[in-house]
Amino acid sequence: MRILHTSDWHAGKAWKGQSRLDELEVVLDDLASVVERERVDLVLMTGDVFDTSSPSAEAERLVFRFFRRVGQLRVPSVVIAGNHDSPARVEAWAQLAELAQVTACGVVKPHDQGGCVTLDVASGERVVVGMVPFVGPSQFLSAEELGASPDDAGARYARRMERLVTGISAGFRADAVNILMAHTHLQGAAVGTSERRVHVAEAWAADPGMLPPTAQYVALGHIHRHQQIVGAPVPTWYAGAPMQLDFGEEGEPKAWNLVDAQPGQPAHVEPRPYAGARPLRTVTVTAAELI
């Protein structure tokens, strides 16, 4: 089974007053071509589809056009909400997106009530995808718990995240490729400069050791730097963002993952560079050169 893992598109993001939808359009056109050319069986999008909870019509049109094109290839997609997305909005358009073979999950659900989806893909194989959209500290902890010492509050958050992941992965099957998707911060992840700092504080980072060993691959979103989490029990990757989102990411390569997986075996992961986004570059000139 061949899987394409992408994340953190932030469709509709304007930076320094400049829209970047034209760049994202080229990126998504290239990804759709890859799905067809590489005979991809499944597309995973691990959150922050949009940059705001109320995206523009242009941003929605661009995103939905990509998923419709992929659906016309009879390739299913699975999407989870990130911290920039509106969970309620994702749940609303998910009902219509099913017509394009898109499963979208905006809120956490038990594995047997929508938290896991089982798909039979074109290769003839079966995949079970566990979905963990973004869960902030305030969704897990009471005001009293949030007011505790940072160490205590962080430990409680990590334990509850572990219980959540364990419950979702209870839907995994031995005869299928098992994938866990999550929009979260794991310990050991290298954080860039473009993430919302309140959502990537180390106190709210979960232990990668809590990830299910029964998964063939763990697909992560939230951190914008493309990277593998080395301390995880199975292949675990942040796909990162498809473009450099501020000058703190200048020179940083951006990539998505092409994942080959089969039941009972760790997945093989091949990073591929994104095509279409303009790299950010600092140019230094003298005052004389400006005259």
Tab-separated table of C-alpha atoms in Angstrom:
chain	number	residue	atom	x	y	z
A	1	MET	CA	0.000	0.000	0.000
A	2	ARG	CA	1.304	3.420	-0.976
A	3	ILE	CA	0.393	6.454	1.154
A	4	LEU	CA	1.022	10.165	0.694
A	5	HIS	CA	1.360	12.131	3.962
A	6	THR	CA	1.038	15.912	3.819
A	7	SER	CA	0.178	18.496	6.459
A	8	ASP	CA	-0.130	22.108	7.630
A	9	TRP	CA	-1.149	23.764	4.356
A	10	HIS	CA	-2.439	26.890	6.149
A	11	ALA	CA	-4.531	27.705	3.082
A	12	GLY	CA	-5.425	31.379	3.022
A	13	LYS	CA	-2.376	32.541	4.953
A	14	ALA	CA	-1.276	36.062	4.130
A	15	TRP	CA	2.296	36.927	5.071
A	16	LYS	CA	3.626	40.489	5.110
A	17	GLY	CA	0.352	41.442	3.423
A	18	GLN	CA	0.922	39.019	0.550
A	19	SER	CA	-1.421	36.125	-0.221
A	20	ARG	CA	0.332	32.809	-0.774
A	21	LEU	CA	-2.609	31.001	-2.345
A	22	ASP	CA	-0.916	31.062	-5.749
A	23	GLU	CA	2.031	29.133	-4.329
A	24	LEU	CA	-0.210	26.633	-2.549
A	25	GLU	CA	-2.162	26.097	-5.760
A	26	VAL	CA	1.015	24.967	-7.531
A	27	VAL	CA	1.944	22.766	-4.553
A	28	LEU	CA	-1.427	21.023	-4.513
A	29	ASP	CA	-1.512	20.605	-8.300
A	30	ASP	CA	1.854	18.863	-8.071
A	31	LEU	CA	0.677	16.628	-5.192
A	32	ALA	CA	-2.413	15.605	-7.157
A	33	SER	CA	-0.179	14.701	-10.093
A	34	VAL	CA	1.985	12.615	-7.750
A	35	VAL	CA	-1.084	10.699	-6.552
A	36	GLU	CA	-1.788	9.667	-10.129
A	37	ARG	CA	1.805	9.154	-11.274
A	38	GLU	CA	2.962	7.159	-8.225
A	39	ARG	CA	-0.263	5.144	-7.945
A	40	VAL	CA	-0.891	6.348	-4.418
A	41	ASP	CA	-3.605	4.397	-2.563
A	42	LEU	CA	-4.356	6.854	0.255
A	43	VAL	CA	-3.771	10.533	1.081
A	44	LEU	CA	-3.335	11.657	4.705
A	45	MET	CA	-3.675	15.342	5.647
A	46	THR	CA	-2.803	15.827	9.322
A	47	GLY	CA	-4.393	19.166	10.109
A	48	ASP	CA	-4.176	22.934	9.750
A	49	VAL	CA	-5.810	22.631	6.373
A	50	PHE	CA	-6.650	26.321	6.639
A	51	ASP	CA	-4.896	29.189	8.378
A	52	THR	CA	-8.015	30.434	10.179
A	53	SER	CA	-11.236	28.954	11.510
A	54	SER	CA	-13.181	31.053	8.964
A	55	PRO	CA	-11.210	30.689	5.726
A	56	SER	CA	-11.928	32.686	2.600
A	57	ALA	CA	-13.962	31.253	-0.238
A	58	GLU	CA	-10.816	31.262	-2.400
A	59	ALA	CA	-8.928	29.153	0.150
A	60	GLU	CA	-11.807	26.686	0.466
A	61	ARG	CA	-12.158	26.452	-3.303
A	62	LEU	CA	-8.479	25.608	-3.709
A	63	VAL	CA	-8.517	22.911	-1.019
A	64	PHE	CA	-11.758	21.306	-2.138
A	65	ARG	CA	-10.594	21.252	-5.758
A	66	PHE	CA	-7.563	19.188	-4.690
A	67	PHE	CA	-9.660	16.636	-2.818
A	68	ARG	CA	-12.175	16.405	-5.654
A	69	ARG	CA	-9.361	15.747	-8.138
A	70	VAL	CA	-7.899	13.028	-5.910
A	71	GLY	CA	-11.352	11.523	-5.374
A	72	GLN	CA	-11.907	11.360	-9.127
A	73	LEU	CA	-8.836	9.097	-9.229
A	74	ARG	CA	-10.735	6.823	-6.817
A	75	VAL	CA	-8.129	7.488	-4.129
A	76	PRO	CA	-9.508	8.096	-0.612
A	77	SER	CA	-8.239	10.903	1.618
A	78	VAL	CA	-8.351	11.219	5.406
A	79	VAL	CA	-8.217	14.670	7.004
A	80	ILE	CA	-8.087	15.739	10.659
A	81	ALA	CA	-8.558	19.208	12.133
A	82	GLY	CA	-5.585	21.166	13.448
A	83	ASN	CA	-5.494	23.999	15.947
A	84	HIS	CA	-6.020	26.561	13.155
A	85	ASP	CA	-9.100	24.752	11.815
A	86	SER	CA	-12.658	24.997	13.112
A	87	PRO	CA	-13.631	21.526	14.432
A	88	ALA	CA	-17.335	22.252	13.866
A	89	ARG	CA	-16.698	23.484	10.336
A	90	VAL	CA	-14.639	20.393	9.495
A	91	GLU	CA	-17.433	18.156	10.813
A	92	ALA	CA	-19.942	20.100	8.693
A	93	TRP	CA	-18.143	19.872	5.348
A	94	ALA	CA	-17.124	16.279	6.077
A	95	GLN	CA	-20.642	15.125	5.221
A	96	LEU	CA	-20.377	16.502	1.697
A	97	ALA	CA	-16.690	15.593	1.312
A	98	GLU	CA	-17.606	11.910	1.585
A	99	LEU	CA	-18.830	12.195	-2.016
A	100	ALA	CA	-15.193	12.852	-3.002
A	101	GLN	CA	-13.976	9.861	-0.931
A	102	VAL	CA	-12.754	12.144	1.863
A	103	THR	CA	-13.076	11.174	5.524
A	104	ALA	CA	-12.735	14.306	7.671
A	105	CYS	CA	-12.625	14.333	11.470
A	106	GLY	CA	-12.928	17.573	13.424
A	107	VAL	CA	-13.434	16.264	16.958
A	108	VAL	CA	-12.166	13.313	18.982
A	109	LYS	CA	-14.425	10.248	18.872
A	110	PRO	CA	-14.199	6.701	20.301
A	111	HIS	CA	-12.671	4.226	17.894
A	112	ASP	CA	-16.017	2.479	17.345
A	113	GLN	CA	-17.953	5.742	16.889
A	114	GLY	CA	-15.963	7.333	14.091
A	115	GLY	CA	-12.508	7.613	15.685
A	116	CYS	CA	-11.223	4.906	13.343
A	117	VAL	CA	-12.071	4.471	9.695
A	118	THR	CA	-11.518	1.228	7.757
A	119	LEU	CA	-10.880	1.544	4.027
A	120	ASP	CA	-10.284	-0.943	1.229
A	121	VAL	CA	-7.942	0.750	-1.224
A	122	ALA	CA	-7.232	0.173	-4.914
A	123	SER	CA	-4.259	-2.109	-4.226
A	124	GLY	CA	-6.696	-4.573	-2.635
A	125	GLU	CA	-5.318	-4.014	0.861
A	126	ARG	CA	-7.194	-2.831	3.928
A	127	VAL	CA	-6.167	0.114	6.090
A	128	VAL	CA	-7.421	1.230	9.489
A	129	VAL	CA	-6.786	4.903	10.240
A	130	GLY	CA	-7.095	6.193	13.800
A	131	MET	CA	-7.800	9.935	13.890
A	132	VAL	CA	-6.759	12.313	16.688
A	133	PRO	CA	-7.520	15.930	15.754
A	134	PHE	CA	-6.021	18.730	17.833
A	135	VAL	CA	-6.901	18.622	21.540
A	136	GLY	CA	-5.787	21.661	23.517
A	137	PRO	CA	-4.986	21.631	27.243
A	138	SER	CA	-8.292	23.349	28.092
A	139	GLN	CA	-10.183	20.481	26.451
A	140	PHE	CA	-8.447	17.908	28.650
A	141	LEU	CA	-7.996	19.770	31.919
A	142	SER	CA	-10.282	21.698	34.241
A	143	ALA	CA	-9.538	25.271	35.278
A	144	GLU	CA	-8.297	23.972	38.625
A	145	GLU	CA	-5.938	21.513	36.935
A	146	LEU	CA	-4.668	24.177	34.538
A	147	GLY	CA	-3.908	26.341	37.564
A	148	ALA	CA	-1.688	23.691	39.115
A	149	SER	CA	2.077	23.789	38.790
A	150	PRO	CA	3.288	23.526	35.172
A	151	ASP	CA	4.835	20.118	35.836
A	152	ASP	CA	1.622	18.707	37.343
A	153	ALA	CA	-0.615	20.144	34.627
A	154	GLY	CA	1.704	18.932	31.880
A	155	ALA	CA	1.870	15.440	33.373
A	156	ARG	CA	-1.922	15.225	33.566
A	157	TYR	CA	-2.230	16.354	29.963
A	158	ALA	CA	0.312	13.736	28.816
A	159	ARG	CA	-1.492	10.929	30.690
A	160	ARG	CA	-4.838	11.849	29.184
A	161	MET	CA	-3.357	12.073	25.712
A	162	GLU	CA	-1.896	8.603	26.223
A	163	ARG	CA	-5.308	7.228	27.245
A	164	LEU	CA	-6.880	8.871	24.211
A	165	VAL	CA	-4.343	7.369	21.807
A	166	THR	CA	-4.657	3.940	23.442
A	167	GLY	CA	-8.436	4.066	23.092
A	168	ILE	CA	-8.323	5.113	19.425
A	169	SER	CA	-5.751	2.464	18.512
A	170	ALA	CA	-7.943	-0.246	20.071
A	171	GLY	CA	-9.628	-0.255	16.668
A	172	PHE	CA	-6.489	-1.495	14.891
A	173	ARG	CA	-6.540	-4.925	13.197
A	174	ALA	CA	-3.816	-7.505	12.689
A	175	ASP	CA	-4.871	-8.125	9.069
A	176	ALA	CA	-4.727	-4.447	8.045
A	177	VAL	CA	-2.264	-1.609	7.664
A	178	ASN	CA	-2.732	0.458	10.825
A	179	ILE	CA	-2.125	4.211	10.706
A	180	LEU	CA	-2.427	6.740	13.526
A	181	MET	CA	-2.971	10.384	12.549
A	182	ALA	CA	-2.569	13.122	15.157
A	183	HIS	CA	-2.221	16.889	15.264
A	184	THR	CA	-0.132	17.295	18.384
A	185	HIS	CA	3.261	18.124	19.848
A	186	LEU	CA	5.565	15.251	20.790
A	187	GLN	CA	8.673	15.477	22.945
A	188	GLY	CA	11.820	15.607	20.880
A	189	ALA	CA	10.270	17.502	17.971
A	190	ALA	CA	12.346	20.392	16.658
A	191	VAL	CA	10.038	23.403	16.696
A	192	GLY	CA	10.390	26.210	14.177
A	193	THR	CA	9.514	29.886	14.443
A	194	SER	CA	6.147	29.931	12.659
A	195	GLU	CA	4.064	27.835	15.083
A	196	ARG	CA	1.809	29.436	17.695
A	197	ARG	CA	4.059	29.270	20.757
A	198	VAL	CA	1.181	28.748	23.173
A	199	HIS	CA	0.343	25.478	21.401
A	200	VAL	CA	3.865	24.067	21.177
A	201	ALA	CA	5.106	24.745	24.714
A	202	GLU	CA	7.237	21.869	25.983
A	203	ALA	CA	4.899	21.452	28.982
A	204	TRP	CA	2.176	20.221	26.619
A	205	ALA	CA	4.370	17.814	24.651
A	206	ALA	CA	3.376	14.155	24.901
A	207	ASP	CA	5.839	11.275	25.299
A	208	PRO	CA	6.392	9.497	21.937
A	209	GLY	CA	6.710	6.236	23.886
A	210	MET	CA	2.924	6.247	24.301
A	211	LEU	CA	2.371	5.672	20.577
A	212	PRO	CA	0.895	2.277	19.638
A	213	PRO	CA	3.436	-0.389	18.596
A	214	THR	CA	0.667	-1.967	16.497
A	215	ALA	CA	0.762	0.953	14.036
A	216	GLN	CA	2.759	0.650	10.837
A	217	TYR	CA	3.109	4.440	10.626
A	218	VAL	CA	2.222	7.486	12.726
A	219	ALA	CA	1.400	10.593	10.673
A	220	LEU	CA	1.753	13.853	12.579
A	221	GLY	CA	0.841	17.477	11.995
A	222	HIS	CA	1.290	20.693	13.996
A	223	ILE	CA	5.067	21.193	13.870
A	224	HIS	CA	6.103	22.888	10.617
A	225	ARG	CA	9.537	21.308	10.284
A	226	HIS	CA	9.665	18.026	8.338
A	227	GLN	CA	11.211	15.447	10.681
A	228	GLN	CA	11.149	11.962	12.130
A	229	ILE	CA	10.568	11.416	15.847
A	230	VAL	CA	13.426	9.095	16.717
A	231	GLY	CA	12.179	7.953	20.138
A	232	ALA	CA	8.912	6.544	18.843
A	233	PRO	CA	8.285	2.761	18.766
A	234	VAL	CA	7.214	2.826	15.100
A	235	PRO	CA	8.014	5.094	12.110
A	236	THR	CA	6.647	8.483	13.216
A	237	TRP	CA	6.927	11.632	11.124
A	238	TYR	CA	5.852	15.242	10.999
A	239	ALA	CA	5.227	16.054	7.349
A	240	GLY	CA	5.681	19.735	8.148
A	241	ALA	CA	4.389	22.681	6.138
A	242	PRO	CA	4.695	22.800	2.329
A	243	MET	CA	6.327	26.245	2.301
A	244	GLN	CA	8.552	28.408	4.453
A	245	LEU	CA	6.056	30.378	6.548
A	246	ASP	CA	8.410	33.065	7.878
A	247	PHE	CA	12.054	34.134	7.628
A	248	GLY	CA	12.918	31.968	10.607
A	249	GLU	CA	12.495	29.048	8.212
A	250	GLU	CA	14.729	30.543	5.534
A	251	GLY	CA	16.760	27.775	3.903
A	252	GLU	CA	14.709	25.022	5.563
A	253	PRO	CA	13.796	22.232	3.107
A	254	LYS	CA	10.116	21.309	2.916
A	255	ALA	CA	8.991	17.770	2.125
A	256	TRP	CA	6.072	15.370	2.189
A	257	ASN	CA	6.310	11.615	2.762
A	258	LEU	CA	5.692	8.741	0.394
A	259	VAL	CA	4.975	5.765	2.636
A	260	ASP	CA	4.957	2.096	1.618
A	261	ALA	CA	3.232	-0.099	4.200
A	262	GLN	CA	1.979	-3.614	4.699
A	263	PRO	CA	0.300	-5.343	7.663
A	264	GLY	CA	2.579	-6.349	10.527
A	265	GLN	CA	5.669	-4.528	9.253
A	266	PRO	CA	7.132	-1.074	9.931
A	267	ALA	CA	6.451	1.244	7.025
A	268	HIS	CA	9.147	2.392	4.621
A	269	VAL	CA	9.230	6.189	4.399
A	270	GLU	CA	10.661	8.213	1.537
A	271	PRO	CA	10.680	12.014	1.960
A	272	ARG	CA	9.986	13.924	-1.258
A	273	PRO	CA	10.501	17.682	-1.723
A	274	TYR	CA	7.506	19.913	-2.316
A	275	ALA	CA	7.364	21.726	-5.647
A	276	GLY	CA	5.779	25.107	-6.222
A	277	ALA	CA	6.461	27.304	-3.190
A	278	ARG	CA	8.829	30.251	-3.477
A	279	PRO	CA	11.767	30.019	-1.031
A	280	LEU	CA	12.237	32.949	1.322
A	281	ARG	CA	15.551	34.735	1.005
A	282	THR	CA	17.186	37.633	2.794
A	283	VAL	CA	18.959	40.032	0.478
A	284	THR	CA	21.413	42.527	1.961
A	285	VAL	CA	22.225	45.695	0.053
A	286	THR	CA	24.092	48.850	0.918
A	287	ALA	CA	22.431	52.249	1.162
A	288	ALA	CA	24.325	53.321	-1.963
A	289	GLU	CA	22.804	50.473	-3.950
A	290	LEU	CA	19.313	51.680	-3.078
A	291	ILE	CA	19.911	55.099	-4.604
